[in-house]
Tab-separated table of N, CA and C in Angstrom:
chain	number	residue	atom	x	y	z
L	1	ILE	N	-9.484	-4.444	-4.596
L	1	ILE	CA	-8.674	-5.529	-4.087
L	1	ILE	C	-8.051	-6.298	-5.252
L	2	GLU	N	-8.829	-6.513	-6.301
L	2	GLU	CA	-8.293	-7.243	-7.458
L	2	GLU	C	-7.134	-6.485	-8.099
L	3	ALA	N	-7.252	-5.169	-8.173
L	3	ALA	CA	-6.179	-4.371	-8.776
L	3	ALA	C	-4.911	-4.433	-7.930
L	4	ILE	N	-5.073	-4.430	-6.623
L	4	ILE	CA	-3.919	-4.542	-5.734
L	4	ILE	C	-3.273	-5.916	-5.908
L	5	GLN	N	-4.099	-6.949	-5.979
L	5	GLN	CA	-3.578	-8.305	-6.166
L	5	GLN	C	-2.831	-8.425	-7.493
L	6	THR	N	-3.393	-7.875	-8.541
L	6	THR	CA	-2.760	-7.922	-9.865
L	6	THR	C	-1.399	-7.239	-9.833
L	7	LEU	N	-1.348	-6.043	-9.253
L	7	LEU	CA	-0.090	-5.307	-9.197
L	7	LEU	C	0.925	-6.007	-8.294
L	8	SER	N	0.474	-6.533	-7.178
L	8	SER	CA	1.413	-7.213	-6.283
L	8	SER	C	2.016	-8.451	-6.956
L	9	LEU	N	1.216	-9.195	-7.701
L	9	LEU	CA	1.747	-10.351	-8.437
L	9	LEU	C	2.741	-9.904	-9.502
L	10	ARG	N	2.405	-8.834	-10.178
L	10	ARG	CA	3.278	-8.294	-11.223
L	10	ARG	C	4.631	-7.854	-10.657
L	11	MET	N	4.618	-7.358	-9.410
L	11	MET	CA	5.844	-6.876	-8.779
L	11	MET	C	6.498	-7.936	-7.888
L	12	ASN	N	5.899	-9.130	-7.863
L	12	ASN	CA	6.414	-10.231	-7.040
L	12	ASN	C	6.449	-9.859	-5.554
L	13	LEU	N	5.369	-9.235	-5.093
L	13	LEU	CA	5.209	-8.835	-3.699
L	13	LEU	C	3.886	-9.363	-3.178
L	14	THR	N	3.773	-9.502	-1.864
L	14	THR	CA	2.458	-9.769	-1.289
L	14	THR	C	1.697	-8.457	-1.275
L	15	ARG	N	0.399	-8.526	-1.072
L	15	ARG	CA	-0.377	-7.285	-0.976
L	15	ARG	C	0.106	-6.447	0.203
L	16	ARG	N	0.436	-7.105	1.289
L	16	ARG	CA	0.950	-6.407	2.472
L	16	ARG	C	2.261	-5.698	2.142
L	17	GLU	N	3.179	-6.399	1.457
L	17	GLU	CA	4.461	-5.800	1.081
L	17	GLU	C	4.268	-4.621	0.143
L	18	LEU	N	3.322	-4.748	-0.774
L	18	LEU	CA	3.025	-3.655	-1.698
L	18	LEU	C	2.517	-2.434	-0.938
L	19	ALA	N	1.539	-2.642	-0.076
L	19	ALA	CA	0.947	-1.518	0.654
L	19	ALA	C	1.945	-0.857	1.593
L	20	LEU	N	2.617	-1.656	2.396
L	20	LEU	CA	3.553	-1.087	3.360
L	20	LEU	C	4.804	-0.541	2.674
L	21	GLY	N	5.250	-1.202	1.620
L	21	GLY	CA	6.401	-0.710	0.864
L	21	GLY	C	6.104	0.624	0.202
L	22	TYR	N	4.905	0.764	-0.333
L	22	TYR	CA	4.494	2.031	-0.939
L	22	TYR	C	4.513	3.143	0.099
L	23	LEU	N	3.917	2.888	1.248
L	23	LEU	CA	3.900	3.905	2.305
L	23	LEU	C	5.307	4.247	2.775
L	24	LYS	N	6.141	3.241	2.901
L	24	LYS	CA	7.515	3.444	3.360
L	24	LYS	C	8.291	4.332	2.383
L	25	LYS	N	8.105	4.114	1.088
L	25	LYS	CA	8.796	4.927	0.074
L	25	LYS	C	8.157	6.305	-0.080
L	26	ARG	N	6.843	6.345	-0.060
L	26	ARG	CA	6.115	7.603	-0.315
L	26	ARG	C	6.238	8.572	0.845
L	27	MET	N	6.227	8.042	2.071
L	27	MET	CA	6.288	8.883	3.266
L	27	MET	C	7.311	8.307	4.240
L	28	PRO	N	8.607	8.453	3.923
L	28	PRO	CA	9.638	7.794	4.726
L	28	PRO	C	9.698	8.241	6.180
L	29	ASP	N	9.212	9.418	6.493
L	29	ASP	CA	9.248	9.903	7.872
L	29	ASP	C	7.948	9.663	8.628
L	30	ALA	N	6.982	9.043	7.968
L	30	ALA	CA	5.681	8.799	8.599
L	30	ALA	C	5.813	7.749	9.693
L	31	LYS	N	4.994	7.881	10.691
L	31	LYS	CA	4.902	6.895	11.769
L	31	LYS	C	3.648	6.072	11.501
L	32	LEU	N	3.822	4.819	11.144
L	32	LEU	CA	2.700	3.962	10.799
L	32	LEU	C	2.112	3.317	12.046
L	33	VAL	N	0.803	3.305	12.111
L	33	VAL	CA	0.092	2.593	13.161
L	33	VAL	C	-0.613	1.428	12.479
L	34	ILE	N	-0.228	0.225	12.865
L	34	ILE	CA	-0.744	-0.967	12.197
L	34	ILE	C	-1.583	-1.766	13.181
L	35	GLY	N	-2.821	-2.018	12.823
L	35	GLY	CA	-3.687	-2.834	13.663
L	35	GLY	C	-3.558	-4.297	13.286
L	36	VAL	N	-3.548	-5.148	14.293
L	36	VAL	CA	-3.468	-6.584	14.061
L	36	VAL	C	-4.422	-7.302	15.001
L	37	ASP	N	-4.788	-8.512	14.612
L	37	ASP	CA	-5.633	-9.355	15.461
L	37	ASP	C	-4.843	-10.465	16.134
L	38	THR	N	-3.685	-10.800	15.552
L	38	THR	CA	-2.913	-11.920	16.093
L	38	THR	C	-1.426	-11.563	16.127
L	39	PRO	N	-0.670	-12.241	16.972
L	39	PRO	CA	0.778	-12.038	16.967
L	39	PRO	C	1.407	-12.377	15.605
L	40	GLU	N	0.845	-13.337	14.900
L	40	GLU	CA	1.359	-13.706	13.576
L	40	GLU	C	1.221	-12.552	12.588
L	41	GLN	N	0.100	-11.859	12.635
L	41	GLN	CA	-0.081	-10.702	11.758
L	41	GLN	C	0.956	-9.626	12.058
L	42	LEU	N	1.237	-9.427	13.324
L	42	LEU	CA	2.253	-8.442	13.703
L	42	LEU	C	3.615	-8.833	13.136
L	43	LYS	N	3.979	-10.101	13.254
L	43	LYS	CA	5.252	-10.586	12.713
L	43	LYS	C	5.313	-10.380	11.199
L	44	GLU	N	4.204	-10.677	10.508
L	44	GLU	CA	4.172	-10.509	9.051
L	44	GLU	C	4.316	-9.043	8.664
L	45	ASN	N	3.659	-8.152	9.404
L	45	ASN	CA	3.757	-6.722	9.111
L	45	ASN	C	5.176	-6.209	9.345
L	46	VAL	N	5.776	-6.602	10.453
L	46	VAL	CA	7.147	-6.175	10.743
L	46	VAL	C	8.092	-6.704	9.674
L	47	SER	N	7.924	-7.943	9.292
L	47	SER	CA	8.760	-8.533	8.245
L	47	SER	C	8.606	-7.766	6.929
L	48	SER	N	7.386	-7.403	6.595
L	48	SER	CA	7.136	-6.648	5.360
L	48	SER	C	7.788	-5.274	5.417
L	49	LEU	N	7.739	-4.638	6.575
L	49	LEU	CA	8.345	-3.311	6.714
L	49	LEU	C	9.866	-3.363	6.683
L	50	GLU	N	10.432	-4.476	7.093
L	50	GLU	CA	11.892	-4.601	7.094
L	50	GLU	C	12.454	-4.805	5.693
L	51	LYS	N	11.626	-5.253	4.758
L	51	LYS	CA	12.079	-5.456	3.383
L	51	LYS	C	12.224	-4.114	2.684
L	52	GLN	N	13.223	-4.042	1.821
L	52	GLN	CA	13.424	-2.831	1.032
L	52	GLN	C	12.473	-2.865	-0.165
L	53	PRO	N	11.554	-1.892	-0.275
L	53	PRO	CA	10.624	-1.907	-1.411
L	53	PRO	C	11.344	-1.598	-2.724
L	54	PRO	N	10.796	-2.077	-3.831
L	54	PRO	CA	11.400	-1.790	-5.140
L	54	PRO	C	11.484	-0.282	-5.385
L	55	ILE	N	12.512	0.125	-6.080
L	55	ILE	CA	12.728	1.545	-6.367
L	55	ILE	C	11.535	2.148	-7.104
L	56	ASN	N	10.928	1.382	-7.992
L	56	ASN	CA	9.855	1.908	-8.840
L	56	ASN	C	8.459	1.710	-8.233
L	57	ILE	N	8.357	1.396	-6.958
L	57	ILE	CA	7.055	1.074	-6.380
L	57	ILE	C	6.081	2.253	-6.455
L	58	ILE	N	6.555	3.468	-6.212
L	58	ILE	CA	5.651	4.624	-6.244
L	58	ILE	C	5.098	4.827	-7.651
L	59	SER	N	5.969	4.821	-8.640
L	59	SER	CA	5.490	5.042	-10.007
L	59	SER	C	4.566	3.918	-10.464
L	60	MET	N	4.863	2.691	-10.073
L	60	MET	CA	4.006	1.566	-10.462
L	60	MET	C	2.617	1.677	-9.837
L	61	VAL	N	2.557	2.020	-8.564
L	61	VAL	CA	1.260	2.161	-7.901
L	61	VAL	C	0.481	3.323	-8.507
L	62	LEU	N	1.129	4.460	-8.688
L	62	LEU	CA	0.434	5.613	-9.259
L	62	LEU	C	-0.054	5.324	-10.669
L	63	GLU	N	0.754	4.649	-11.459
L	63	GLU	CA	0.354	4.295	-12.826
L	63	GLU	C	-0.824	3.323	-12.822
L	64	HIS	N	-0.768	2.348	-11.937
L	64	HIS	CA	-1.803	1.313	-11.895
L	64	HIS	C	-3.143	1.847	-11.399
L	65	PHE	N	-3.090	2.857	-10.545
L	65	PHE	CA	-4.315	3.375	-9.944
L	65	PHE	C	-4.642	4.794	-10.387
L	66	ASP	N	-4.106	5.232	-11.516
L	66	ASP	CA	-4.325	6.607	-11.945
L	66	ASP	C	-5.773	6.911	-12.314
L	67	GLN	N	-6.578	5.895	-12.569
L	67	GLN	CA	-7.971	6.116	-12.939
L	67	GLN	C	-8.928	6.075	-11.744
L	68	VAL	N	-8.402	5.837	-10.556
L	68	VAL	CA	-9.240	5.774	-9.364
L	68	VAL	C	-9.607	7.188	-8.941
L	69	ASP	N	-10.885	7.401	-8.705
L	69	ASP	CA	-11.388	8.696	-8.272
L	69	ASP	C	-10.695	9.118	-6.978
L	70	GLU	N	-10.190	10.336	-6.926
L	70	GLU	CA	-9.463	10.814	-5.755
L	70	GLU	C	-10.315	10.762	-4.487
L	71	ARG	N	-11.632	10.854	-4.629
L	71	ARG	CA	-12.514	10.787	-3.459
L	71	ARG	C	-12.475	9.412	-2.797
L	72	VAL	N	-11.979	8.423	-3.519
L	72	VAL	CA	-11.860	7.079	-2.956
L	72	VAL	C	-10.555	6.929	-2.177
L	73	VAL	N	-9.490	7.516	-2.654
L	73	VAL	CA	-8.170	7.297	-2.067
L	73	VAL	C	-7.678	8.417	-1.158
L	74	ASN	N	-8.361	9.542	-1.129
L	74	ASN	CA	-7.941	10.661	-0.297
L	74	ASN	C	-8.858	10.767	0.921
L	75	PRO	N	-8.358	10.397	2.104
L	75	PRO	CA	-9.207	10.415	3.305
L	75	PRO	C	-9.809	11.781	3.618
L	76	LEU	N	-9.164	12.855	3.199
L	76	LEU	CA	-9.710	14.190	3.442
L	76	LEU	C	-11.041	14.407	2.725
L	77	LEU	N	-11.285	13.613	1.711
L	77	LEU	CA	-12.500	13.761	0.910
L	77	LEU	C	-13.578	12.732	1.247
L	78	TRP	N	-13.327	11.870	2.222
L	78	TRP	CA	-14.265	10.774	2.517
L	78	TRP	C	-15.588	11.254	3.083
L	79	ASN	N	-15.675	12.424	3.626
L	79	ASN	CA	-16.952	12.915	4.137
L	79	ASN	C	-17.901	13.325	3.028
L	80	ASN	N	-17.347	13.550	1.850
L	80	ASN	CA	-18.166	13.924	0.693
L	80	ASN	C	-18.696	12.656	0.040
L	81	SER	N	-19.900	12.691	-0.412
L	81	SER	CA	-20.480	11.514	-1.046
L	81	SER	C	-19.901	11.300	-2.427
L	82	LEU	N	-19.829	10.044	-2.815
L	82	LEU	CA	-19.357	9.709	-4.157
L	82	LEU	C	-20.544	9.822	-5.059
């Protein structure tokens, strides 16, 4: 969480904008399913998705998280123990 916060501040984005912007750029044809608890959260998510993410968002995220073990970030590997 701290690494996400650091990168989002560096890119002048909220954590939500960073996460959703990354997904939007990385997988432009993906259909995102977003869970929310309140109507306000839904509005914030939609607003974040409507923003155009920075061109360099993919490279920045990959560079910032290149030392993270793939078993942490790849859901296909989550059944295996760390």
